[in-house]
Coordinates of C-alpha atoms in Angstrom, one line a residue:
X22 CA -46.1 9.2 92.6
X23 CA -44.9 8.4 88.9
X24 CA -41.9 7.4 87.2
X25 CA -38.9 9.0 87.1
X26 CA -37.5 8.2 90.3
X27 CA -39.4 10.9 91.8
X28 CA -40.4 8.9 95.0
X29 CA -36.9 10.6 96.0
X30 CA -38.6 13.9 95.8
X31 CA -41.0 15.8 98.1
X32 CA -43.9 17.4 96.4
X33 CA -46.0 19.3 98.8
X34 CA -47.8 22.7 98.8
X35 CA -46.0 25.9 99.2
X36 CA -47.2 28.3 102.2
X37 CA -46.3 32.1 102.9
X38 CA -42.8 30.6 105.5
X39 CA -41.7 29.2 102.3
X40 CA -41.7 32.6 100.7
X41 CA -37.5 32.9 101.1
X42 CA -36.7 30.3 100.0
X43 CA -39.6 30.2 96.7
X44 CA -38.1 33.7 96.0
X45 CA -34.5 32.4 96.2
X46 CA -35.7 29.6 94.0
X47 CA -37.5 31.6 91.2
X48 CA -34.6 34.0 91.2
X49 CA -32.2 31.7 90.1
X50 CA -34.3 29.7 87.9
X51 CA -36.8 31.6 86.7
X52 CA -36.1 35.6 86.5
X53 CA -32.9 35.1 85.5
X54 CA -33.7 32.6 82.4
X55 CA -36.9 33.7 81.5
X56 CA -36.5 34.5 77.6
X57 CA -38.6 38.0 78.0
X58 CA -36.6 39.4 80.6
X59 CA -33.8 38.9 78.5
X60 CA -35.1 41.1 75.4
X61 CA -36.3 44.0 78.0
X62 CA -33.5 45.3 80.7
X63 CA -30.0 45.0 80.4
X64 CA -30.3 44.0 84.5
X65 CA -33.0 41.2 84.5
X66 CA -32.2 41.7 88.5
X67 CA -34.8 43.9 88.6
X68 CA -37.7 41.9 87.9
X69 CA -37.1 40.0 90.7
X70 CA -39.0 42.5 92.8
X71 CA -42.2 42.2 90.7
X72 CA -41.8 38.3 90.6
X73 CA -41.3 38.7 94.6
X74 CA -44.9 40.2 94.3
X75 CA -46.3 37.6 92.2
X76 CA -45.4 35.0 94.5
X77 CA -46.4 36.6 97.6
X78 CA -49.9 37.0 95.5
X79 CA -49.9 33.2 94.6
X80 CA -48.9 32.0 97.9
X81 CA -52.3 33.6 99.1
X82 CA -54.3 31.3 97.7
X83 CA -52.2 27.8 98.7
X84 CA -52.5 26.5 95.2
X85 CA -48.7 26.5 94.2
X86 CA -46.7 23.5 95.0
X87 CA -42.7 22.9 95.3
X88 CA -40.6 20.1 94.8
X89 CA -38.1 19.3 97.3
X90 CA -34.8 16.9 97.3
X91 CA -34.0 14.6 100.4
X92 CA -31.6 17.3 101.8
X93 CA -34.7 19.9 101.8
X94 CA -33.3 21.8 98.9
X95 CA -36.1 23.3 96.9
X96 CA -35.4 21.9 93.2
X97 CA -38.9 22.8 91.1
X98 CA -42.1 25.2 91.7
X99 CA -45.7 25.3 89.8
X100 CA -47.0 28.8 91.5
X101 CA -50.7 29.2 90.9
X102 CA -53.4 31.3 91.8
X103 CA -57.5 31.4 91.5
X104 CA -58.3 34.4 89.1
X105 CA -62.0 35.7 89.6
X106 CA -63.7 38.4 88.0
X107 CA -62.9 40.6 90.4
X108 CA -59.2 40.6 90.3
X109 CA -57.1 42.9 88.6
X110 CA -54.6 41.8 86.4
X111 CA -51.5 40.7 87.7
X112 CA -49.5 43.6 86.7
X113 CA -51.6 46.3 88.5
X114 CA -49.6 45.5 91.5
X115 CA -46.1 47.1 91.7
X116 CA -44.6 50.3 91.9
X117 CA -42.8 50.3 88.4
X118 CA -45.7 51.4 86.0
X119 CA -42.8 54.2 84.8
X120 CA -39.8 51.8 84.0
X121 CA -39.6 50.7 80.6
X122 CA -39.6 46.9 81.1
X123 CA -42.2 46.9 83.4
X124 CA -44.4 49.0 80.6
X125 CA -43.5 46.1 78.3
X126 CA -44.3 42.8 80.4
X127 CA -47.1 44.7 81.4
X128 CA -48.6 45.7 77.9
X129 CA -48.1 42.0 76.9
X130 CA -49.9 40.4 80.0
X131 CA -52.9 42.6 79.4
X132 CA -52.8 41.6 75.8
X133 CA -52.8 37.6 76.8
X134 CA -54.9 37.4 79.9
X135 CA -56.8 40.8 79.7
X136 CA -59.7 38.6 78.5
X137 CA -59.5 35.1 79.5
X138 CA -62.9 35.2 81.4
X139 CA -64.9 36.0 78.7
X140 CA -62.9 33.8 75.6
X141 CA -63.4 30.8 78.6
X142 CA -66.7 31.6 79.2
X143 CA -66.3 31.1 83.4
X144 CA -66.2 33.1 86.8
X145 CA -63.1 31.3 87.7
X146 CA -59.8 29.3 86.5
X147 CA -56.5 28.4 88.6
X148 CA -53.6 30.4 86.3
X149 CA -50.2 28.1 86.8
X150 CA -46.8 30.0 86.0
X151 CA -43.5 30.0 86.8
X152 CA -43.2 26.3 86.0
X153 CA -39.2 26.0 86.8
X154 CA -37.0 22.9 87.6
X155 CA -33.3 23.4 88.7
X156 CA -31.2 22.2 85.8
X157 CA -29.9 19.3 87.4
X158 CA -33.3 17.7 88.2
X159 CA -34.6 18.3 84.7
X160 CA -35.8 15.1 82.4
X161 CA -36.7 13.6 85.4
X162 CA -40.5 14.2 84.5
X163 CA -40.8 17.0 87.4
X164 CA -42.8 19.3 85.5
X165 CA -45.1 17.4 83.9
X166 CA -45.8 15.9 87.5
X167 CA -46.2 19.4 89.1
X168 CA -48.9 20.4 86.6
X169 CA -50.8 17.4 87.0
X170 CA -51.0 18.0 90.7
X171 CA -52.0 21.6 90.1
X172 CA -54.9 20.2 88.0
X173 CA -56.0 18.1 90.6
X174 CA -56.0 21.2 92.9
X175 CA -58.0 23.2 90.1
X176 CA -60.4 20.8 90.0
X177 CA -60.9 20.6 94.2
X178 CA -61.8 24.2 94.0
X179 CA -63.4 23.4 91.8
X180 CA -62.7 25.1 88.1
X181 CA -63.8 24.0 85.5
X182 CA -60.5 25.1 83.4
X183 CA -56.9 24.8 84.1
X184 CA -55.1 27.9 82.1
X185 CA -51.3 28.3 82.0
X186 CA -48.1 30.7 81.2
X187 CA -45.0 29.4 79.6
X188 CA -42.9 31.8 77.8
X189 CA -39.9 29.3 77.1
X190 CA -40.4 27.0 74.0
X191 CA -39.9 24.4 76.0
X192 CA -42.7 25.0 78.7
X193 CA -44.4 25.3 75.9
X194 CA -43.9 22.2 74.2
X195 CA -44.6 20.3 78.1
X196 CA -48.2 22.0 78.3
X197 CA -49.2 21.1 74.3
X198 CA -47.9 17.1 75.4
X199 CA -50.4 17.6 78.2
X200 CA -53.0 18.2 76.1
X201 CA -53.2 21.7 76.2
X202 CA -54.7 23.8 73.8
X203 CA -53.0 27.4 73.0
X204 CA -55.8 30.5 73.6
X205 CA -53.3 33.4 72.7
X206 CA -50.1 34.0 71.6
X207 CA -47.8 36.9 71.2
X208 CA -44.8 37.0 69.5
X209 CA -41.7 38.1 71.3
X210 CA -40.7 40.5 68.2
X211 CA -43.4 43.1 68.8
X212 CA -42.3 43.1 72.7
X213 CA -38.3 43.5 73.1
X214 CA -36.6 46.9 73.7
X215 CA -35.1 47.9 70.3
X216 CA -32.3 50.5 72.4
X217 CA -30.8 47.1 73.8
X218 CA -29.9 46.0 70.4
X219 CA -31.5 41.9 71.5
X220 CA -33.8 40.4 69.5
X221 CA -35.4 37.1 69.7
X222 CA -33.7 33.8 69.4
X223 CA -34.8 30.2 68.5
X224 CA -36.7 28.5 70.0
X225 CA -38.3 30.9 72.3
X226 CA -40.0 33.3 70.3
X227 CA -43.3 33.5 71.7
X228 CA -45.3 33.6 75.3
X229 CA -48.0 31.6 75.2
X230 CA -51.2 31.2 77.4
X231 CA -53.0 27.6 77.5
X232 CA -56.4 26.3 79.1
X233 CA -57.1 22.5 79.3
X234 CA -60.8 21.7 80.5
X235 CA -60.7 19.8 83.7

C-alpha cells in the first residue's frame, strides 16, 4: 500500500457479483461526467446501457480492480480488459449502431483503437478505462494507485504494453505523470452533435489513448 492514507481502503479485484454495484458506481461517476457524453445526447442516461456492456465485457477477464471504503462502499474502479487480435472492437457489441450518439462514440473509438496492434507492434495489451474516483475520495492518490496495480496485472499476463483511455483532461494529465506516452488523439470538436448547440469546454477537449511499456 502507498501514501495517502489509503491503508483505510480496500483494493481488490472486481468479479462478475460485483457487476451491480460496478454499474451503480460507473453510472454516477463516470457516464454521467464523462465530457463526450456530454457533447452527444441531451440524456447521457442512455449510455449507461452500452457502459453496462463494457463492464460486463471487462469483468470477463478479471483484470479490473475497485476500491472499497471500510463500510464496503465502492469509491473508485480501473476496468480493464486483454485485447487480442481476435477481438472486435469494443463498439461492435450493442444494439444502438442507429442512434446518433452511439454512431459518434463509435466512429471515434474505431478512429483511436482501430489500430493499436499494429502501431504497438504486439498480439496483446491490457486496455484500462473508466478510471473514476467518487469525488469525495479524490486527491487521496486513488487513481494513480489503481493504475499501478493494473500494470502489475498486465505484466502477470504477461503484456508487454500497458495502453489506456482517459477522455477527461485530468485523467489525462494522471496517465502523462505516470509516464505515459500519448499514441492518438482526437479532438472533441470534430465529434459533438452540432443539433445540441454544446461545444467543447476547457480543459477537456480531447480523448486520448496511452501505452506505457511494461
Amino acid at each position: 500500500m502507498s501514501n495517502h492514507g489509503q491503508n483505510e481502503f480496500e483494493f481488490r479485484l472486481l468479479t462478475e457479483d460485483d457487476l451491480e454495484v460496478a454499474v451503480e458506481f460507473v453510472h454516477k461517476n463516470y457516464t454521467l461526467k464523462e465530457p463526450l457524453r456530454q457533447m452527444i445526447t441531451k440524456d447521457v442516461e442512455q449510455c449507461i446501457g452500452m457502459d453496462q456492456k463494457r463492464i460486463v465485457k471487462k469483468l470477463k477477464d478479471n483484470a479490473s480492480i475497485g476500491v472499497f471504503n471500510k463500510s464496503g462502499k465502492m469509491i473508485a474502479s480501473a476496468f480493464s480488459g486483454l485485447n487480442t487480435r481476435a477481438q472486435k472492437s469494443l463498439c461492435c457489441h450493442g444494439d444502438h449502431s442507429s442512434v446518433q450518439w452511439f454512431r459518434y462514440i463509435s466512429t471515434l473509438v474505431e478512429t483511436l483503437e482501430g489500430s493499436l496492434m499494429d502501431e504497438l507492434n504486439t498480439d496483446k495489451f491490457l486496455m484500462l478505462s473508466m478510471l473514476a474516483v467518487d469525488p469525495d475520495y479524490q486527491r487521496r492518490g486513488l487513481a494513480k494507485e489503481l493504475v499501478k496495480r493494473s500494470e502489475d496485472i498486465a505484466r502477470k499476463l504477461p503484456c508487454e504494453y500497458m495502453v489506456a483511455d482517459a477522455s477527461s483532461f485530468y485523467t489525462q494529465k494522471c496517465f502523462e505523470n505516470m509516464g505515459y506516452v500519448k499514441l492518438k488523439s482526437v479532438d472533441y470538436k470534430d465529434y459533438f452533435d452540432p443539433a445540441l448547440n454544446v461545444v467543447p469546454k476547457p480543459p477537456h477537449l480531447s480523448c486520448v489513448v496511452y501505452y506505457k511499456k511494461l
